[in-house]
Each structure stands twice: as structure tokens, then as C-alpha cells.
Tab-separated table of C-alpha atoms (C1' of nucleotides) in Angstrom:
chain	number	residue	atom	x	y	z
A	41	MET	CA	35.197	-4.218	-25.293
A	42	VAL	CA	34.298	-5.275	-28.912
A	43	GLN	CA	31.276	-6.932	-27.493
A	44	SER	CA	30.011	-4.046	-25.702
A	45	ALA	CA	30.843	-1.680	-28.725
A	46	THR	CA	28.602	-3.944	-31.036
A	47	LEU	CA	26.058	-4.106	-28.474
A	48	GLU	CA	25.727	-0.445	-27.932
A	49	LYS	CA	25.632	0.279	-31.512
A	50	THR	CA	22.387	-1.027	-32.517
A	51	PRO	CA	20.085	0.890	-30.015
A	52	LYS	CA	22.290	4.072	-29.833
A	53	ARG	CA	20.774	5.433	-33.137
A	54	HIS	CA	17.075	5.956	-32.634
A	55	ASP	CA	16.116	5.360	-29.119
A	56	THR	CA	17.565	8.488	-27.265
A	57	ARG	CA	14.124	9.555	-26.276
A	58	GLU	CA	13.030	5.997	-24.898
A	59	ARG	CA	16.218	5.880	-22.870
A	60	LEU	CA	15.502	9.451	-21.532
A	61	LEU	CA	12.216	8.227	-20.471
A	62	GLU	CA	13.717	5.390	-18.858
A	63	ALA	CA	16.333	7.308	-17.166
A	64	ALA	CA	13.699	9.887	-15.935
A	65	GLU	CA	11.206	7.055	-14.561
A	66	ARG	CA	14.112	5.400	-12.450
A	67	ALA	CA	15.264	8.937	-11.075
A	68	VAL	CA	11.459	10.217	-10.441
A	69	LEU	CA	10.806	7.056	-8.373
A	70	ALA	CA	13.818	7.591	-6.273
A	71	LYS	CA	13.499	11.238	-5.581
A	72	GLY	CA	10.504	12.745	-7.277
A	73	PHE	CA	9.881	14.701	-10.363
A	74	HIS	CA	11.114	18.207	-9.235
A	75	ALA	CA	14.374	16.986	-7.871
A	76	THR	CA	15.005	15.117	-10.955
A	77	SER	CA	17.036	17.313	-13.359
A	78	ILE	CA	17.387	17.471	-16.915
A	79	GLU	CA	21.223	17.545	-16.346
A	80	GLU	CA	21.301	14.113	-14.901
A	81	LEU	CA	19.285	12.697	-17.360
A	82	ILE	CA	21.399	13.893	-20.283
A	83	VAL	CA	24.401	12.808	-18.498
A	84	ALA	CA	22.966	9.234	-18.038
A	85	VAL	CA	21.986	9.100	-21.993
A	86	GLY	CA	24.969	10.742	-23.279
A	87	ILE	CA	23.706	13.989	-25.005
A	88	THR	CA	23.695	17.766	-24.114
A	89	LYS	CA	21.232	19.692	-22.808
A	90	SER	CA	19.883	21.215	-26.134
A	91	GLY	CA	19.539	17.479	-27.371
A	92	PHE	CA	16.839	16.948	-24.511
A	93	PHE	CA	14.755	19.900	-25.870
A	94	TYR	CA	14.690	18.344	-29.276
A	95	HIS	CA	12.956	15.649	-27.766
A	96	PHE	CA	10.725	17.395	-25.198
A	97	ARG	CA	9.232	20.762	-25.227
A	98	ASP	CA	9.761	21.538	-21.731
A	99	LYS	CA	9.818	19.546	-18.405
A	100	ASN	CA	6.159	19.215	-18.385
A	101	ASP	CA	6.064	17.501	-21.652
A	102	LEU	CA	8.596	15.045	-20.119
A	103	ALA	CA	6.106	14.411	-17.306
A	104	ARG	CA	3.140	13.695	-19.816
A	105	SER	CA	5.301	11.464	-21.881
A	106	MET	CA	6.556	9.366	-18.815
A	107	MET	CA	2.927	8.997	-17.740
A	108	GLN	CA	1.670	7.775	-21.121
A	109	ARG	CA	4.476	5.373	-21.469
A	110	TYR	CA	3.803	4.165	-18.054
A	111	MET	CA	0.110	3.472	-18.648
A	112	ARG	CA	0.746	1.605	-21.457
A	113	ALA	CA	3.045	-0.800	-19.618
A	114	ASP	CA	0.631	-0.644	-16.679
A	115	ALA	CA	-2.566	-1.645	-19.012
A	116	ASP	CA	-0.374	-4.372	-20.039
A	117	VAL	CA	-0.187	-6.034	-16.710
A	118	VAL	CA	-3.828	-5.661	-15.981
A	119	GLU	CA	-4.610	-7.373	-19.375
A	120	GLY	CA	-2.035	-10.264	-18.524
A	121	ILE	CA	-3.891	-10.758	-15.163
A	122	PHE	CA	-7.099	-11.510	-16.780
A	123	ARG	CA	-6.103	-12.982	-20.087
A	124	ARG	CA	-3.371	-15.696	-18.788
A	125	GLY	CA	-5.726	-16.948	-16.047
A	126	ASP	CA	-8.466	-17.097	-18.587
A	127	GLU	CA	-6.618	-18.949	-21.115
A	128	LEU	CA	-6.510	-22.001	-18.584
A	129	HIS	CA	-9.994	-21.786	-17.094
A	130	ASP	CA	-13.567	-21.267	-18.529
A	131	ASP	CA	-14.999	-20.155	-15.107
A	132	PRO	CA	-14.515	-16.393	-14.521
A	133	LEU	CA	-13.779	-16.684	-10.940
A	134	HIS	CA	-11.258	-19.324	-11.130
A	135	GLY	CA	-9.475	-17.652	-14.415
A	136	LEU	CA	-9.199	-14.491	-12.206
A	137	LEU	CA	-7.748	-16.636	-9.128
A	138	VAL	CA	-5.249	-18.088	-11.658
A	139	GLY	CA	-4.408	-14.915	-13.005
A	140	LEU	CA	-3.849	-13.178	-9.582
A	141	LYS	CA	-1.686	-16.144	-8.523
A	142	LEU	CA	0.432	-15.607	-11.769
A	143	PHE	CA	0.652	-12.104	-11.148
A	144	ALA	CA	1.764	-12.845	-7.517
A	145	GLU	CA	4.512	-15.178	-8.754
A	146	MET	CA	5.648	-12.544	-11.416
A	147	LEU	CA	6.053	-9.948	-8.834
A	148	GLY	CA	8.113	-12.243	-6.662
A	149	ASP	CA	10.487	-13.338	-9.503
A	150	LEU	CA	11.316	-9.891	-10.502
A	151	PRO	CA	15.191	-9.782	-10.889
A	152	GLU	CA	15.520	-6.451	-8.688
A	153	HIS	CA	13.156	-4.802	-6.231
A	154	HIS	CA	10.239	-3.448	-7.844
A	155	PRO	CA	11.032	0.317	-8.273
A	156	GLY	CA	7.602	1.411	-7.575
A	157	CYS	CA	4.475	3.155	-9.309
A	158	LEU	CA	4.812	6.284	-11.345
A	159	ALA	CA	1.229	7.020	-10.842
A	160	ALA	CA	1.720	7.108	-6.962
A	161	SER	CA	4.744	9.237	-7.181
A	162	PHE	CA	2.880	11.576	-9.371
A	163	CYS	CA	-0.158	11.484	-7.334
A	164	TYR	CA	1.904	12.834	-4.290
A	165	GLN	CA	3.197	15.648	-6.181
A	166	ASP	CA	0.152	16.324	-8.771
A	167	GLN	CA	0.560	20.127	-8.030
A	168	LEU	CA	3.485	20.246	-10.013
A	169	PHE	CA	1.469	19.056	-12.982
A	170	ASP	CA	-1.255	20.397	-15.234
A	171	GLN	CA	-4.778	18.934	-15.428
A	172	ALA	CA	-4.253	16.923	-18.583
A	173	ILE	CA	-1.478	14.809	-16.325
A	174	ARG	CA	-3.741	14.607	-13.533
A	175	ASP	CA	-6.488	13.275	-15.906
A	176	LEU	CA	-4.252	10.700	-17.244
A	177	ASN	CA	-3.412	9.375	-13.589
A	178	ALA	CA	-7.090	9.182	-12.998
A	179	GLU	CA	-7.582	7.234	-16.154
A	180	SER	CA	-4.849	4.724	-15.405
A	181	PHE	CA	-6.748	3.878	-12.171
A	182	GLN	CA	-10.070	3.763	-13.746
A	183	PHE	CA	-8.816	0.952	-16.133
A	184	TRP	CA	-8.071	-1.135	-13.045
A	185	ARG	CA	-11.375	-0.350	-11.490
A	186	LYS	CA	-13.288	-1.092	-14.860
A	187	ARG	CA	-11.597	-4.186	-15.470
A	188	PHE	CA	-11.999	-5.852	-11.894
A	189	ARG	CA	-15.492	-4.316	-11.479
A	190	SER	CA	-17.063	-5.883	-14.597
A	191	ARG	CA	-15.282	-9.118	-13.766
A	192	PHE	CA	-16.926	-9.202	-10.377
A	193	ASP	CA	-20.309	-8.577	-12.073
A	194	VAL	CA	-19.903	-11.731	-14.242
A	195	ILE	CA	-18.613	-13.896	-11.101
A	196	ALA	CA	-21.357	-13.054	-8.904
A	197	LYS	CA	-23.869	-14.112	-11.497
A	198	ARG	CA	-22.209	-17.485	-11.912
A	199	HIS	CA	-21.375	-17.810	-8.192
A	200	PRO	CA	-24.035	-15.633	-6.213
A	201	PRO	CA	-22.233	-14.771	-3.048
A	202	GLU	CA	-24.375	-14.699	0.354
A	203	ASP	CA	-23.352	-11.374	2.022
A	204	ALA	CA	-21.217	-9.699	-0.772
A	205	PRO	CA	-19.305	-6.732	0.200
A	206	ASP	CA	-19.043	-3.575	-1.726
A	207	LEU	CA	-18.190	-4.721	-5.197
A	208	GLU	CA	-16.655	-1.481	-6.449
A	209	ALA	CA	-14.465	-1.295	-3.360
A	210	LEU	CA	-13.374	-4.852	-3.774
A	211	ALA	CA	-12.232	-3.704	-7.570
A	212	ASP	CA	-10.516	-0.705	-6.274
A	213	MET	CA	-8.929	-3.133	-3.694
A	214	ALA	CA	-6.632	-4.642	-6.255
A	215	ALA	CA	-4.937	-1.341	-6.984
A	216	ALA	CA	-5.122	-0.165	-3.514
A	217	LEU	CA	-3.029	-3.345	-2.481
A	218	VAL	CA	-0.632	-2.946	-5.451
A	219	GLU	CA	-0.044	0.655	-4.489
A	220	GLY	CA	0.067	-0.196	-0.497
A	221	GLY	CA	2.153	-3.392	-0.985
A	222	LEU	CA	4.671	-1.133	-3.359
A	223	ILE	CA	5.156	1.359	-0.420
A	224	LEU	CA	5.459	-1.260	2.240
A	225	GLY	CA	8.064	-3.189	0.135
A	226	ARG	CA	9.975	-0.003	-0.419
A	227	VAL	CA	9.963	1.186	3.215
A	228	PHE	CA	10.828	-2.518	4.545
A	229	GLN	CA	13.119	-3.228	1.540
A	230	ASP	CA	11.247	-6.557	1.086
A	231	PRO	CA	10.293	-7.517	-2.138
A	232	SER	CA	8.216	-10.301	-0.990
A	233	ILE	CA	5.551	-7.964	0.645
A	234	LEU	CA	3.719	-7.076	-2.484
A	235	PRO	CA	3.320	-10.501	-3.796
A	236	ARG	CA	2.080	-11.700	-0.496
A	237	GLN	CA	-0.732	-8.804	-0.531
A	238	ILE	CA	-1.585	-10.019	-3.886
A	239	LEU	CA	-2.059	-13.486	-2.422
A	240	LEU	CA	-4.353	-12.291	0.492
A	241	TYR	CA	-6.544	-10.459	-2.074
A	242	ARG	CA	-6.780	-13.758	-4.083
A	243	ASP	CA	-7.826	-15.502	-0.724
A	244	TYR	CA	-10.512	-12.900	0.191
A	245	ILE	CA	-12.131	-13.094	-3.375
A	246	ARG	CA	-12.014	-16.834	-2.950
A	247	ARG	CA	-13.854	-16.537	0.329
A	248	VAL	CA	-16.273	-14.061	-1.015
A	249	PHE	CA	-17.540	-16.009	-3.814
A	250	GLN	CA	-17.011	-19.498	-2.760
A	251	SER	CA	-18.949	-19.499	0.423
B	70	MET	CA	-12.406	40.872	13.516
B	71	VAL	CA	-12.027	41.175	17.107
B	72	GLN	CA	-12.714	37.580	17.605
B	73	SER	CA	-10.137	36.631	15.193
B	74	ALA	CA	-7.764	39.024	16.583
B	75	THR	CA	-8.107	37.563	20.147
B	76	LEU	CA	-8.198	34.273	18.571
B	77	GLU	CA	-4.757	34.795	17.038
B	78	LYS	CA	-3.006	36.445	19.719
B	79	THR	CA	-2.829	33.422	22.213
B	80	PRO	CA	-1.012	31.104	19.663
B	81	LYS	CA	1.081	33.562	17.856
B	82	ARG	CA	3.710	33.876	20.231
B	83	HIS	CA	5.271	30.471	20.874
B	84	ASP	CA	4.431	28.122	18.130
B	85	THR	CA	6.159	29.439	14.833
B	86	ARG	CA	7.674	26.239	14.663
B	87	GLU	CA	4.538	24.190	14.840
B	88	ARG	CA	3.087	26.419	12.211
B	89	LEU	CA	5.997	25.992	10.118
B	90	LEU	CA	6.042	22.253	10.214
B	91	GLU	CA	2.007	22.445	9.561
B	92	ALA	CA	2.611	24.580	6.460
B	93	ALA	CA	5.471	22.283	5.322
B	94	GLU	CA	3.197	19.094	5.527
B	95	ARG	CA	0.449	20.693	3.456
B	96	ALA	CA	2.930	21.771	0.717
B	97	VAL	CA	4.992	18.626	0.850
B	98	LEU	CA	1.869	16.471	0.558
B	99	ALA	CA	0.783	18.416	-2.487
B	100	LYS	CA	4.009	18.917	-4.617
B	101	GLY	CA	6.703	16.891	-2.852
B	102	PHE	CA	9.723	17.899	-0.494
B	103	HIS	CA	12.171	19.139	-3.128
B	104	ALA	CA	9.419	21.561	-4.749
B	105	THR	CA	8.568	22.905	-1.344
B	106	SER	CA	10.517	26.037	-0.870
B	107	ILE	CA	11.818	27.706	2.335
B	108	GLU	CA	10.360	31.010	1.078
B	109	GLU	CA	6.845	29.814	0.714
B	110	LEU	CA	6.843	28.432	4.113
B	111	ILE	CA	7.883	31.723	5.607
B	112	VAL	CA	5.272	33.602	3.554
B	113	ALA	CA	2.616	31.259	5.097
B	114	VAL	CA	3.917	31.719	8.548
B	115	GLY	CA	4.814	35.379	8.466
B	116	ILE	CA	8.609	35.646	9.379
B	117	THR	CA	11.814	36.320	7.247
B	118	LYS	CA	14.090	33.462	5.920
B	119	SER	CA	16.616	33.739	8.717
B	120	GLY	CA	13.753	33.078	10.984
B	121	PHE	CA	13.538	29.692	9.478
B	122	PHE	CA	16.915	28.907	10.178
B	123	TYR	CA	16.502	29.709	13.775
B	124	HIS	CA	13.882	26.857	14.149
B	125	PHE	CA	15.752	24.292	11.678
B	126	ARG	CA	19.293	23.758	11.072
B	127	ASP	CA	18.916	23.273	7.260
B	128	LYS	CA	16.077	21.740	5.004
B	129	ASN	CA	17.063	18.088	6.069
B	130	ASP	CA	16.356	18.933	9.571
B	131	LEU	CA	12.933	20.281	8.660
B	132	ALA	CA	12.155	16.867	7.044
B	133	ARG	CA	13.297	14.827	9.971
B	134	SER	CA	11.080	16.969	12.122
B	135	MET	CA	8.001	16.746	9.973
B	136	MET	CA	8.416	12.916	9.905
B	137	GLN	CA	8.743	13.091	13.791
B	138	ARG	CA	5.834	15.078	14.233
B	139	TYR	CA	3.858	12.983	11.537
B	140	MET	CA	4.681	9.623	13.394
B	141	ARG	CA	3.336	10.915	16.705
B	142	ALA	CA	0.108	11.574	15.218
B	143	ASP	CA	0.160	8.707	13.117
B	144	ALA	CA	0.790	6.376	16.351
B	145	ASP	CA	-2.378	7.911	18.073
B	146	VAL	CA	-4.221	6.722	15.180
B	147	VAL	CA	-3.300	3.352	15.510
B	148	GLU	CA	-3.755	3.145	19.302
B	149	GLY	CA	-7.321	4.858	18.730
B	150	ILE	CA	-8.232	1.859	16.373
B	151	PHE	CA	-7.442	-0.500	19.368
B	152	ARG	CA	-8.428	1.379	22.349
B	153	ARG	CA	-11.691	2.487	21.357
B	154	GLY	CA	-12.849	-0.804	20.286
B	155	ASP	CA	-11.713	-2.671	23.302
B	156	GLU	CA	-13.396	-0.139	25.562
B	157	LEU	CA	-16.572	-1.696	24.509
B	158	HIS	CA	-15.601	-5.346	23.930
B	159	ASP	CA	-13.818	-7.992	25.787
B	160	ASP	CA	-13.518	-10.115	22.736
B	161	PRO	CA	-10.241	-9.258	21.055
B	162	LEU	CA	-11.726	-9.864	17.475
B	163	HIS	CA	-14.717	-7.926	18.120
B	164	GLY	CA	-12.829	-5.085	19.713
B	165	LEU	CA	-10.786	-4.786	16.601
B	166	LEU	CA	-13.742	-4.968	14.372
B	167	VAL	CA	-15.415	-2.425	16.257
B	168	GLY	CA	-12.135	-0.343	16.096
B	169	LEU	CA	-12.105	-0.531	12.579
B	170	LYS	CA	-15.463	0.260	12.383
B	171	LEU	CA	-14.926	3.427	14.205
B	172	PHE	CA	-11.938	4.025	12.184
B	173	ALA	CA	-13.789	3.948	8.732
B	174	GLU	CA	-16.286	6.176	10.351
B	175	MET	CA	-13.767	8.875	11.539
B	176	LEU	CA	-12.262	8.796	7.975
B	177	GLY	CA	-15.686	9.322	6.246
B	178	ASP	CA	-16.457	12.381	8.487
B	179	LEU	CA	-13.360	14.356	7.901
B	180	PRO	CA	-14.321	17.929	6.985
B	181	GLU	CA	-12.008	18.280	4.021
B	182	HIS	CA	-10.622	15.392	1.817
B	183	HIS	CA	-7.890	13.573	3.651
B	184	PRO	CA	-4.401	15.296	2.461
B	185	GLY	CA	-2.473	11.822	2.303
B	186	CYS	CA	0.238	10.410	4.096
B	187	LEU	CA	3.752	12.148	4.882
B	188	ALA	CA	5.418	8.520	5.059
B	189	ALA	CA	4.151	7.585	1.637
B	190	SER	CA	5.390	10.951	0.225
B	191	PHE	CA	8.880	10.574	1.843
B	192	CYS	CA	9.058	6.910	0.742
B	193	TYR	CA	8.745	7.805	-2.961
B	194	GLN	CA	11.517	10.550	-2.518
B	195	ASP	CA	13.705	8.833	-0.297
B	196	GLN	CA	16.871	9.415	-2.217
B	197	LEU	CA	16.404	13.031	-0.879
B	198	PHE	CA	16.765	12.110	2.663
B	199	ASP	CA	19.388	10.603	4.938
B	200	GLN	CA	19.445	7.277	6.456
B	201	ALA	CA	18.120	8.706	9.824
B	202	ILE	CA	14.783	9.599	8.175
B	203	ARG	CA	14.232	6.557	5.971
B	204	ASP	CA	14.752	4.506	9.394
B	205	LEU	CA	12.188	6.745	11.082
B	206	ASN	CA	9.816	5.841	8.021
B	207	ALA	CA	10.227	2.166	8.605
B	208	GLU	CA	9.648	2.421	11.989
B	209	SER	CA	6.459	4.294	11.662
B	210	PHE	CA	5.206	1.091	9.532
B	211	GLN	CA	6.596	-1.377	11.716
B	212	PHE	CA	4.417	0.058	14.378
B	213	TRP	CA	1.364	-0.753	12.465
B	214	ARG	CA	2.747	-4.132	11.639
B	215	LYS	CA	3.535	-5.170	15.163
B	216	ARG	CA	0.254	-3.863	16.499
B	217	PHE	CA	-1.924	-5.531	14.312
B	218	ARG	CA	0.285	-8.921	14.062
B	219	SER	CA	0.125	-9.402	18.032
B	220	ARG	CA	-3.623	-8.739	18.009
B	221	PHE	CA	-4.129	-11.458	15.281
B	222	ASP	CA	-1.888	-13.805	17.340
B	223	VAL	CA	-4.421	-13.087	20.407
B	224	ILE	CA	-7.322	-13.460	18.199
B	225	ALA	CA	-6.332	-16.769	16.486
B	226	LYS	CA	-5.876	-18.211	20.016
B	227	ARG	CA	-9.487	-17.674	20.919
B	228	HIS	CA	-10.951	-18.060	17.471
B	229	PRO	CA	-8.713	-20.622	15.762
B	230	PRO	CA	-9.481	-20.103	11.942
B	231	GLU	CA	-9.624	-23.109	9.630
B	232	ASP	CA	-7.292	-22.236	6.475
B	233	ALA	CA	-5.768	-19.101	7.957
B	234	PRO	CA	-3.866	-16.774	5.752
B	235	ASP	CA	-0.408	-15.511	6.279
B	236	LEU	CA	-1.030	-13.210	9.323
B	237	GLU	CA	1.982	-11.172	8.901
B	238	ALA	CA	0.714	-10.343	5.683
B	239	LEU	CA	-2.707	-9.873	7.037
B	240	ALA	CA	-1.235	-7.409	9.514
B	241	ASP	CA	0.496	-5.303	6.735
B	242	MET	CA	-2.620	-4.933	5.143
B	243	ALA	CA	-3.818	-2.716	7.239
B	244	ALA	CA	-1.128	-0.261	6.453
B	245	ALA	CA	-1.105	-1.380	2.695
B	246	LEU	CA	-4.913	-0.514	2.420
B	247	VAL	CA	-4.577	2.837	4.063
B	248	GLU	CA	-1.770	3.819	1.903
B	249	GLY	CA	-3.673	2.636	-1.325
B	250	GLY	CA	-6.824	4.007	-0.280
B	251	LEU	CA	-5.258	7.470	0.270
B	252	ILE	CA	-3.793	7.240	-3.471
B	253	LEU	CA	-6.984	6.218	-4.913
B	254	GLY	CA	-8.962	8.682	-2.885
B	255	ARG	CA	-6.594	11.422	-4.190
B	256	VAL	CA	-6.612	10.438	-7.693
B	257	PHE	CA	-10.260	10.070	-7.817
B	258	GLN	CA	-10.950	13.113	-5.608
B	259	ASP	CA	-13.650	10.616	-3.729
B	260	PRO	CA	-13.041	10.625	0.047
B	261	SER	CA	-15.169	7.671	0.368
B	262	ILE	CA	-12.772	5.190	-1.230
B	263	LEU	CA	-10.432	5.184	1.901
B	264	PRO	CA	-13.142	4.258	4.552
B	265	ARG	CA	-14.612	1.772	2.144
B	266	GLN	CA	-11.443	0.212	1.938
B	267	ILE	CA	-11.142	-0.329	5.548
B	268	LEU	CA	-14.719	-1.804	5.919
B	269	LEU	CA	-13.516	-4.443	3.283
B	270	TYR	CA	-10.448	-5.103	5.511
B	271	ARG	CA	-12.787	-5.376	8.518
B	272	ASP	CA	-15.077	-7.857	6.359
B	273	TYR	CA	-12.051	-9.826	5.339
B	274	ILE	CA	-11.004	-10.194	8.916
B	275	ARG	CA	-14.277	-11.386	10.051
B	276	ARG	CA	-14.390	-13.986	7.455
B	277	VAL	CA	-10.916	-15.327	8.478
B	278	PHE	CA	-11.665	-15.635	12.119
B	279	GLN	CA	-15.506	-16.349	12.402
B	280	SER	CA	-15.582	-19.318	9.770
C	77	DT	C1'	13.001	46.963	43.598
C	78	DG	C1'	16.661	47.768	40.572
C	79	DT	C1'	20.517	46.102	37.691
C	80	DA	C1'	23.508	42.940	34.530
C	81	DC	C1'	23.429	39.596	31.920
C	82	DA	C1'	21.556	35.449	29.178
C	83	DT	C1'	18.571	33.605	26.362
C	84	DC	C1'	14.899	33.617	22.847
C	85	DA	C1'	12.933	34.629	18.424
C	86	DG	C1'	13.945	36.205	15.380
C	87	DT	C1'	15.869	40.663	11.006
C	88	DG	C1'	18.218	42.079	6.826
C	89	DA	C1'	21.732	41.627	3.261
C	90	DA	C1'	24.503	39.272	0.784
C	91	DC	C1'	26.165	34.754	-1.548
C	92	DG	C1'	27.098	31.345	-5.268
C	93	DC	C1'	25.282	27.497	-7.458
C	94	DG	C1'	22.235	25.009	-10.362
C	95	DC	C1'	18.389	24.960	-12.724
C	96	DG	C1'	15.083	25.345	-16.956
C	97	DT	C1'	14.667	27.519	-21.263
C	98	DT	C1'	16.289	29.896	-25.518
C	99	DC	C1'	18.487	30.640	-29.883
C	100	DA	C1'	21.524	30.430	-33.835
C	101	DC	C1'	23.734	26.875	-35.708
C	102	DT	C1'	25.307	21.790	-38.078
C	103	DG	C1'	26.486	17.241	-39.873
C	104	DA	C1'	24.342	13.224	-41.210
C	105	DT	C1'	20.528	10.768	-43.330
C	106	DG	C1'	16.562	10.480	-46.566
C	107	DT	C1'	13.515	12.058	-50.583
C	108	DA	C1'	12.247	14.073	-55.411
C	109	DC	C1'	13.477	14.593	-59.747
D	174	DT	C1'	23.573	8.081	-60.960
D	175	DG	C1'	23.674	12.678	-59.565
D	176	DT	C1'	22.482	17.117	-57.439
D	177	DA	C1'	19.184	20.003	-54.650
D	178	DC	C1'	16.721	20.258	-50.654
D	179	DA	C1'	14.400	18.899	-46.472
D	180	DT	C1'	14.370	16.652	-42.218
D	181	DC	C1'	16.419	14.337	-38.238
D	182	DA	C1'	19.108	14.525	-34.384
D	183	DG	C1'	21.249	16.952	-32.182
D	184	DT	C1'	25.578	21.136	-30.561
D	185	DG	C1'	27.575	25.213	-27.819
D	186	DA	C1'	26.882	29.364	-25.416
D	187	DA	C1'	24.400	32.332	-22.944
D	188	DC	C1'	20.351	33.730	-19.941
D	189	DG	C1'	18.059	35.104	-15.728
D	190	DC	C1'	15.834	33.701	-11.748
D	191	DG	C1'	15.237	31.029	-7.432
D	192	DC	C1'	17.091	28.457	-4.263
D	193	DG	C1'	19.360	27.074	0.352
D	194	DT	C1'	22.604	28.928	3.210
D	195	DT	C1'	25.703	32.003	6.262
D	196	DC	C1'	26.668	36.044	8.965
D	197	DA	C1'	26.581	39.873	11.887
D	198	DC	C1'	23.340	41.976	14.318
D	199	DT	C1'	18.617	43.232	17.508
D	200	DG	C1'	14.747	43.979	20.549
D	201	DA	C1'	12.014	41.867	24.037
D	202	DT	C1'	11.539	38.470	27.532
D	203	DG	C1'	13.526	35.836	31.480
D	204	DT	C1'	16.683	34.894	35.529
D	205	DA	C1'	20.346	35.950	39.361
D	206	DC	C1'	21.710	38.628	42.819
DNA sequence: TGTACATCAGTGAACGCGCGTTCACTGATGTAC
DNA sequence: TGTACATCAGTGAACGCGCGTTCACTGATGTAC
């Protein structure tokens, strides 16, 4: 009791907004944005309804803030794929292959089941949001596309493939397999599905450029 | 005017339920299940609210019926991939490759932008539904998995691959790329993304078994 | 061929509950002089 | 070091609207005899 009291005291002060966003993300990934009520968020965080409206102008403002928060974390994931692999390898192909392997391992080691992708959830409810939020969503996927696409261009120079496939599609395939893997992992309640899709993606890239 | 009147008259009688399901699917894919109101559906179809409750016991019954309807159409798609390719080829690998090519072409030829996958939408809102509906959802993906998995076993016997990847994951990759491709196609508003992902999948399968 | 009854495909009015939002107010903390 | 004021992070009560659901009823069509 004393422990939890002291543990609670430090974060309780200033991060109510962050805790609201965290509770909102969990709830939205479970039942969608419209079905997530402000009421349940303030109960989870322990403030009153008016307290919520101190932090967010309205519910749309909450959605925008959620998306921005998610995009930051998402960009860190992509950067991690490239950075950590390249620290170990000079070759752009092998750096990427190592990065994807580390990414798959990270996904497999998650303590709980991966809760899903906010961008996917929002995209299947996009009529609830204004254009600004839809633009943010497109931006988050454009980041994946550009990062992988430019890497494939570099790799193709060093390892010119014979019979190369559509490289833009190959770049989009990363995000597509993450999204698809998350959905299958959720539906089957099997956390191994997503990392295995990533390893297939890695295998495909290897076959394309190491022919 | 006369044309449309006669065209409307025949279907108007008995298919109110079907038209409710169609309107519901369109609305749910645009804003999610909870944000889709019974009110907007009856306006779209032209009946009163009580008329809705003649066709469905409650809103959860609507969801279950939507899922069942979607699964039937979805199973037809999968069967189409295998049947039409196999009509042209005896070899199980080339039959599948042809089927995937036809599938990609069909997706590219859709008049409007593909509206999305109801199973994906439901999976990201599954806390709204009871276990029966979640089970239906898993069943629909299991159908993809089993159909592709058993085909890969047959192909592997005729074309034993050296260095074969995880074949169950390769089977799941079909559904994963469809789901991911739909999401990217939606976010970027680019209908060419999904068919191009299918062609990459086809290319990957070719590389695996034609090594 | 006509009548009695059952089923189909709805109508119309009413309900209570929960939701997002507003508004006036407040105690604690930070800053200027 | 003390006082005045501003900002921060909320509280509490009230609002109106839309939602899903219920219930008694109805006109048209189908079926049995």
C-alpha cells in the first residue's frame, strides 16, 4: 500500500493528458472511436468530465492528439528497423535484413498481445474525422513507403536484381504485412503471426536481391 | 423515368432485408458499427424504425447477419482464385499463379474504389460484439488459411522447393496482403495498391517454388 | 368460387438512458515586484 | 520576505439531442377447406 502510494504520487501530477491518451488508445483499439466514451476515459484516469475538456477542446481534438502521439511512436519503430541493422552492417541489403530480423524478434517478445494499429482503426472509421486527421493518417504510411523505397533504390544499385518486381509495391508491402499481420494475429489470437509475416517479407527481399 | 420505375418495381417487394444489409455494410465500412445508426439505414431503404426491428431482433443481430452475408461473398472470392486458374492449368502451381493474376486483374478493374473488408472493420471493434460474431470472423480467415495451405502442400510435392519458408505463414500472407493492401489503398486513395500487392505475392510464390 | 384465418411486412408513438458539450466557479502552484 | 496577480488543472451541475428498443396495431398477401 505504501509502495503503490509512493509509486502513484510521482506520475499523478502532470501527466493526466498522457494517461487520457493512453486509455483512449486502448479503448479505441478494442471497440472503435465512436463507441469509446469520454465517460469511460475519465473513470479510468480518475478525473471529472470537465477535467477532460480542460485537456481537449472536443472529441475530435482527442482523435487528432491520439493520431499525433501514435505517429511519433510509429516513426520510432521504422527508424529502429533501419538504424539498428545498419549499426551492425555496412551493406544496405544486409543492414535491412538484420533490421527486419530484429523487428520480428521484438514483435515476438512483446509481453502482451500487440493491441493493434491506430492508423488502421482510424482508416476504417475515417468518415468520423475531419480531413486534417485523414491527412495525418496518410502521412504516417507515406513515411513507411519513403523510407523503404529509398532503401530499395540504394540496395538495387549495389545488388542489381534480375527480374526485379515493382519496388514501390515492395516498399508498401512492409506496412501492408504489418497491418495484415496485426489483423490476423488479433482474429486468431496468435501473437506469432505478425513476426512470421515479417520474416517472410525478409525472405522475399533476400530472394529478390540475392539472385 | 419509366425505365427506372420498372427496374425498381421488381426488387422493391421482398428484398428490404438485403437492402438494409447492403446499406449497413457501406456505412460500417465508412465509420464503424457503433457510429452507424439504425435511423440512417431505414432512411436509406425507405421504411420506418419498427420495420427494421421486424427484420432484425436487435443491432447485434444486424451485425451477425452482416458478417454471414460477407463471409458467403468472401468465400466465393477465394474459390474463384483457385477454380478459374485450375480450369486453365493442370499444374497446381501454375493454376494458382493464374488464379492470383486473375484476382489482381479483377481488383484493378473494379468500377469504384474497393470499399474495404468487413472482417477487418469488425476485428478492430470486436469488443462491441459477442463471441459468436468473433468466431465467425476467425472462421472467415481460417477458410483462406486452409485453402492456401493445402494448395502449398500439393505444390511442394510437385515442385519441391529448396530452402522453403514457413508454409503456414505463406498461406496467411494472402489474407494479410489483402487486408494490408485494402488499408493502404484506402489511406492513399489509390485503388492500384491492392492488386499490386497481390502480384508481389504471386511473384514471391513463383520464386519459392520455381527455384 | 367464396369465406376464415394466418402470416408477412411493415406503421406510429412513446420510452429512458447515455452521450458530448457548456458554463460559472475554485484551490493550488508559479511569477513579478 | 511578503504581497498581488496570473496561470494551471481541474470541479459540479445542467443541457438537449439522438440512440436503441418496445408495444399495440394494420393492410396486403397466401393458404385451407
